[in-house]
PDB file of C-alpha atoms and ligand atoms in Angstrom:
ATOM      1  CA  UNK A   1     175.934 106.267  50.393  1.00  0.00           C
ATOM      2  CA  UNK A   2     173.342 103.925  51.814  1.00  0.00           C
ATOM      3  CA  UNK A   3     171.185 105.438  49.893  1.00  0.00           C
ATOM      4  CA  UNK A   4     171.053 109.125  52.073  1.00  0.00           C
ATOM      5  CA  UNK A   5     172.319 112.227  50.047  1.00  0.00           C
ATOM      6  CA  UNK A   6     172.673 114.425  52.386  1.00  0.00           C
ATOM      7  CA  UNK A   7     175.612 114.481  54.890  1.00  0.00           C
ATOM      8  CA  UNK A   8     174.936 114.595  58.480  1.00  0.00           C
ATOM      9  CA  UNK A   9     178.092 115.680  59.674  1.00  0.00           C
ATOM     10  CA  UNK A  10     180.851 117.428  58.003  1.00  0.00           C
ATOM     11  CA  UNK A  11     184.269 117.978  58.951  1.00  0.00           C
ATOM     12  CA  UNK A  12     187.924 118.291  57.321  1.00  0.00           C
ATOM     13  CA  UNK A  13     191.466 119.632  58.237  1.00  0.00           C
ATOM     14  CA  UNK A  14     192.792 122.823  58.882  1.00  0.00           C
ATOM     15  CA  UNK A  15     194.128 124.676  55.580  1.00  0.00           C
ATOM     16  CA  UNK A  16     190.789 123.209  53.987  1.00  0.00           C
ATOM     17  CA  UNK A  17     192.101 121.615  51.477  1.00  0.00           C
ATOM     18  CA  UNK A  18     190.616 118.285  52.900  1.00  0.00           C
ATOM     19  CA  UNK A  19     186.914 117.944  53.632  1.00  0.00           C
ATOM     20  CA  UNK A  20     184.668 114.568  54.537  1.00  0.00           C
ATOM     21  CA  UNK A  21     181.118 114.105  55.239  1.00  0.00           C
ATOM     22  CA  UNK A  22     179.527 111.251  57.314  1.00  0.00           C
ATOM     23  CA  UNK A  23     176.247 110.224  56.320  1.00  0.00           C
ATOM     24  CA  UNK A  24     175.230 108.827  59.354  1.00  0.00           C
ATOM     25  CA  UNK A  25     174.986 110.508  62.833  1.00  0.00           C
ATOM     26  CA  UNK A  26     178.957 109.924  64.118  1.00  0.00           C
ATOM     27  CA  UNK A  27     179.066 106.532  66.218  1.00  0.00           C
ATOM     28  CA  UNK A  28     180.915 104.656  69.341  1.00  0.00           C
ATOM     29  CA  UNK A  29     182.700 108.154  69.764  1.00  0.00           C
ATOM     30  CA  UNK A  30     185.400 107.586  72.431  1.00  0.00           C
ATOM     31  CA  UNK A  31     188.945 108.729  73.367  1.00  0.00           C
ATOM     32  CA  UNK A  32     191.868 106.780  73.073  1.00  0.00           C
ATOM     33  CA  UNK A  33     195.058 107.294  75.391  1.00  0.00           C
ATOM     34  CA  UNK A  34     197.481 105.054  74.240  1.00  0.00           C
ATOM     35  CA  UNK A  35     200.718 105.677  72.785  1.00  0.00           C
ATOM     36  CA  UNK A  36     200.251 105.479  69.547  1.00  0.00           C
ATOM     37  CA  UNK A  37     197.027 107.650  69.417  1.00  0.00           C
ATOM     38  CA  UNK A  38     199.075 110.254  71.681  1.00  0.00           C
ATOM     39  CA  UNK A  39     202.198 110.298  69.019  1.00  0.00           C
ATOM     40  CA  UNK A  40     199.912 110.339  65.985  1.00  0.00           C
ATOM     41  CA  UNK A  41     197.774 113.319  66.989  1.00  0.00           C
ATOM     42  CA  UNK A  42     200.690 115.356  69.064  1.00  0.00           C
ATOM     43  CA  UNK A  43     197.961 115.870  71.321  1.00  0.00           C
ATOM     44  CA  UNK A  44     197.384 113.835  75.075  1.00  0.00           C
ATOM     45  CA  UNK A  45     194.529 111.582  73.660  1.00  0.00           C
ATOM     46  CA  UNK A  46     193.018 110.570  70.737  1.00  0.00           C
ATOM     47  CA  UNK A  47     189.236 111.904  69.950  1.00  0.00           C
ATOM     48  CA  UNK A  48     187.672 109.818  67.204  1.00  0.00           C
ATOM     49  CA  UNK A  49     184.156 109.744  65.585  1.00  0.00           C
ATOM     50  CA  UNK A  50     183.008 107.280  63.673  1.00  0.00           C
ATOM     51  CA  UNK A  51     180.736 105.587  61.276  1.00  0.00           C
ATOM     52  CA  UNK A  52     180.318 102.741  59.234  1.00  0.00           C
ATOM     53  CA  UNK A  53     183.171 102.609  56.033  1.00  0.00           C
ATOM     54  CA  UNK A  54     180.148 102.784  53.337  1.00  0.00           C
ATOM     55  CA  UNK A  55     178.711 105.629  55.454  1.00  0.00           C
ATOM     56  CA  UNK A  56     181.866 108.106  55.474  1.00  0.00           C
ATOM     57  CA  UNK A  57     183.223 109.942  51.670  1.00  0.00           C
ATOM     58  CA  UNK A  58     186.103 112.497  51.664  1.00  0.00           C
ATOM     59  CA  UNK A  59     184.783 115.147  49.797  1.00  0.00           C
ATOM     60  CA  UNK A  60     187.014 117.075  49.111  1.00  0.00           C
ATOM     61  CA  UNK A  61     190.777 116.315  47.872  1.00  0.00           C
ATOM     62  CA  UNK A  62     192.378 112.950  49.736  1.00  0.00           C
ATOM     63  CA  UNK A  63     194.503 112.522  52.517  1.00  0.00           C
ATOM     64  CA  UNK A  64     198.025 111.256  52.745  1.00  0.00           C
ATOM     65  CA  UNK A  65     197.881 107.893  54.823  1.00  0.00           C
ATOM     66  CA  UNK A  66     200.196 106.446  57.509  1.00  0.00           C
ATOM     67  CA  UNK A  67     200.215 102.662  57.990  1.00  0.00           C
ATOM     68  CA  UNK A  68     200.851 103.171  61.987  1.00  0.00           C
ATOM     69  CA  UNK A  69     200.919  99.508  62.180  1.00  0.00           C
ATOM     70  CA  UNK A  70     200.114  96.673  59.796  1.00  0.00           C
ATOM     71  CA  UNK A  71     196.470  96.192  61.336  1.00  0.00           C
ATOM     72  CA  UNK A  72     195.635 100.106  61.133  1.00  0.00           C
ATOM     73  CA  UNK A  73     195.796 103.244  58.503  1.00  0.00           C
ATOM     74  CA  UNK A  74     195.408 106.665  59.662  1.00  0.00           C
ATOM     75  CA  UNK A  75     194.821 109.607  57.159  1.00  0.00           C
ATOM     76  CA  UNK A  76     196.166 113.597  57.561  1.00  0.00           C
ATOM     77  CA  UNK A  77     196.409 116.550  55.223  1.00  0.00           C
ATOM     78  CA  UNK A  78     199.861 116.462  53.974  1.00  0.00           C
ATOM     79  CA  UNK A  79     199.580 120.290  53.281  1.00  0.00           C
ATOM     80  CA  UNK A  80     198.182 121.388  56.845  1.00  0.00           C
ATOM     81  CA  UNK A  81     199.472 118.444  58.557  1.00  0.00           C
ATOM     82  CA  UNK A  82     196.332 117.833  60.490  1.00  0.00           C
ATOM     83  CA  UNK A  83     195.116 114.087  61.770  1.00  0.00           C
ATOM     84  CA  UNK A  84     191.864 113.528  59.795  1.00  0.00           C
ATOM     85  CA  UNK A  85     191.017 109.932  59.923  1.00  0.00           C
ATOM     86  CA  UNK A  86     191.912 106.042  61.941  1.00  0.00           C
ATOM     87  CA  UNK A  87     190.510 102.738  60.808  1.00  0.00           C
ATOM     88  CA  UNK A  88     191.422  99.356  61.514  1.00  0.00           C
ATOM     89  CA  UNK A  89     192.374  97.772  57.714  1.00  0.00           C
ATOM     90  CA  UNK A  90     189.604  95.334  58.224  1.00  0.00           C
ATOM     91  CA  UNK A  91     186.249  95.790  55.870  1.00  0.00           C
ATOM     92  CA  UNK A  92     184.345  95.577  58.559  1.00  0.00           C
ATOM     93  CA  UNK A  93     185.892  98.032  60.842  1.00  0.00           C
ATOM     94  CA  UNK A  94     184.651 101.561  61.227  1.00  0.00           C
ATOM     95  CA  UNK A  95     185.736 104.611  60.133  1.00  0.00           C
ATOM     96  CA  UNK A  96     186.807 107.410  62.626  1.00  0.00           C
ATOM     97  CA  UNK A  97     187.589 110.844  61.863  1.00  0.00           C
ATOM     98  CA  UNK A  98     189.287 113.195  64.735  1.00  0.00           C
ATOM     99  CA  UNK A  99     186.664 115.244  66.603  1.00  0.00           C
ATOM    100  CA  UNK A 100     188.493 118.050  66.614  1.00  0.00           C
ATOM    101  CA  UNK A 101     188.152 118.433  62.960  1.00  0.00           C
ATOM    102  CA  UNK A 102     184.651 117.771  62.613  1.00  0.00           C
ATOM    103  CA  UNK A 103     182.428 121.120  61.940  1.00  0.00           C
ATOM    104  CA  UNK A 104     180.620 120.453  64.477  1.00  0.00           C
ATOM    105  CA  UNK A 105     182.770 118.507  67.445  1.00  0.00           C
ATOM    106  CA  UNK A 106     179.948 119.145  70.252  1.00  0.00           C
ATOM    107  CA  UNK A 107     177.830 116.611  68.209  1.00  0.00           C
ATOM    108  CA  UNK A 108     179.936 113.800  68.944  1.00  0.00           C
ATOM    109  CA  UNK A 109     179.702 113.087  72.794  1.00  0.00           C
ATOM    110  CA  UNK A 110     182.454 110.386  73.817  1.00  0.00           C
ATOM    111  CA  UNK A 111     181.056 107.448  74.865  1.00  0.00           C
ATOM    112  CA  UNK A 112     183.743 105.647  75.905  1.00  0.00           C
ATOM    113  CA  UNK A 113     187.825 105.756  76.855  1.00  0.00           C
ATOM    114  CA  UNK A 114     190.536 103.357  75.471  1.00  0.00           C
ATOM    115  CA  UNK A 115     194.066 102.965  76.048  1.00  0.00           C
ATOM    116  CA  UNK A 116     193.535 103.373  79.832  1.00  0.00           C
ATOM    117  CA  UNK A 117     197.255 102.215  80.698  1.00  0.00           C
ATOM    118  CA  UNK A 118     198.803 105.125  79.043  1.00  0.00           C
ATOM    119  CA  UNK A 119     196.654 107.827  80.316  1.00  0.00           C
ATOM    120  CA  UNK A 120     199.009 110.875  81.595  1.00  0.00           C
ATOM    121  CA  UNK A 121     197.854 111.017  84.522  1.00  0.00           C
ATOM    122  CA  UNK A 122     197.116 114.611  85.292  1.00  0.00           C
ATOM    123  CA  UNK A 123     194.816 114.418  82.344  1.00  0.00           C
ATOM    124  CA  UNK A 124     191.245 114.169  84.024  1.00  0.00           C
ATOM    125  CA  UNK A 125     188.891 113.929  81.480  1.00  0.00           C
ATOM    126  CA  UNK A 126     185.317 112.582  81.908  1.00  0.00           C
ATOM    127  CA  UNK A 127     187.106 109.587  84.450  1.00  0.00           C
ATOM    128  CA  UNK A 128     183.316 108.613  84.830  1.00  0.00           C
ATOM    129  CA  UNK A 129     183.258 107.383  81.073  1.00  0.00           C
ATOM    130  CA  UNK A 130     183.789 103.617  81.217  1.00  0.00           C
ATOM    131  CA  UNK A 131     187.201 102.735  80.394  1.00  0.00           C
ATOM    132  CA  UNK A 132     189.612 100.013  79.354  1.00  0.00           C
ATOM    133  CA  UNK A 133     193.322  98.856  78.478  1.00  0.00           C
ATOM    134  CA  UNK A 134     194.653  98.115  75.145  1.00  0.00           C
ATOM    135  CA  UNK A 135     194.236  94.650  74.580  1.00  0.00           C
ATOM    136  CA  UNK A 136     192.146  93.935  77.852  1.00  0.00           C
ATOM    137  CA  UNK A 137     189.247  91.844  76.435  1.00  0.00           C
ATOM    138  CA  UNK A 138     189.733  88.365  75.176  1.00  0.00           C
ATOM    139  CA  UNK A 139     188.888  89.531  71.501  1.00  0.00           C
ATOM    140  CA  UNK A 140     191.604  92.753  71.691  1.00  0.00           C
ATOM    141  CA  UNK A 141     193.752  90.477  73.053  1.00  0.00           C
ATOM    142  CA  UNK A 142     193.513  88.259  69.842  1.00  0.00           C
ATOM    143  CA  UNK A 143     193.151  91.078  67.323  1.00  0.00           C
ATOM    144  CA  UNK A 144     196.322  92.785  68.582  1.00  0.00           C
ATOM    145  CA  UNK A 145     198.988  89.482  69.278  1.00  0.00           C
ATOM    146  CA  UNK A 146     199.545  89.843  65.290  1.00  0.00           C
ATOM    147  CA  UNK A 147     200.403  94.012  65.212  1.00  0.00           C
ATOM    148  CA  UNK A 148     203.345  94.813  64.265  1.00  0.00           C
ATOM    149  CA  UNK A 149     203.870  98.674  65.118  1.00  0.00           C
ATOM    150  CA  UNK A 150     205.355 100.898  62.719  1.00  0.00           C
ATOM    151  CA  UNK A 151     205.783 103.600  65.277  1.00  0.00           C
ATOM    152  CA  UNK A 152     209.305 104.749  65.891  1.00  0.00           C
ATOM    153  CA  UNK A 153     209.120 104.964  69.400  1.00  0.00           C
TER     154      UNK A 153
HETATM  155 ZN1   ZN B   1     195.071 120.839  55.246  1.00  0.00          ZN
END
């Protein structure tokens, strides 16, 4: 762990049978509205923290995965059923656990809101954050033309 022992954040799922630390301050913490991120979390957005791979651990027992798509993993208990963790499968991606679970969710301040096209739109939440659509920017644009979504609807 880079080196630091001590965890900076800690977080985990709901029956406590799943705990992580992050051994970095939690990073580019944003919302996501898209579909996907709305299905996978049952709730109307997705709130993710994150940190660099070789800065995050589970702690305590593992997650069961979900390959939501062929470019992205996403980790829950399979006891308490609660959504834990997103990365992108490449090594250079970050790692994001859900704010919600985090001990601590007030120290992860969203910077940022994706998946701007499928925002329900009563939700109002912090519309001053900078926003953007899936796939808007040249380089999203390239990263997602190869996804194939697992999702079932
Ligand atoms: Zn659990």
């Amino acid at each position: 762990m880079i080196g630091v022992k001590e965890a900076v954040a800690t977080g985990g799922c709901q029956c406590g049978k799943v705990r992580y630390a992050l051994y970095v301050p939690p990073e580019r913490c944003h919302v996501c509205h898209c579909r996907m991120c709305q299905r996978a979390t049952g709730g109307l957005f997705a709130a993710l923290a994150g940190a660099p791979k070789h800065t995050f651990a589970w702690t305590e027992g593992e997650p069961a995965v979900f390959a939501s798509s062929n470019l992205a993993t996403r980790g829950f208990c399979r006891d308490c059923g609660t959504p834990l963790s997103f990365s992108y499968n490449r090594p250079d991606a970050h790692f994001y656990v859900t704010i919600g679970s985090l001990d601590d969710p007030s120290a992860a301040p969203i910077e940022r809101q994706f998946g701007i096209e499928s925002k329900i739109p009563w939700v109002q939440f912090r519309d001053d954050t900078p926003s953007e659509a899936t796939g808007a920017s040249p380089q999203a644009a390239a990263f997602f033309v190869g996804m194939q979504n697992n999702q079932r609807t």
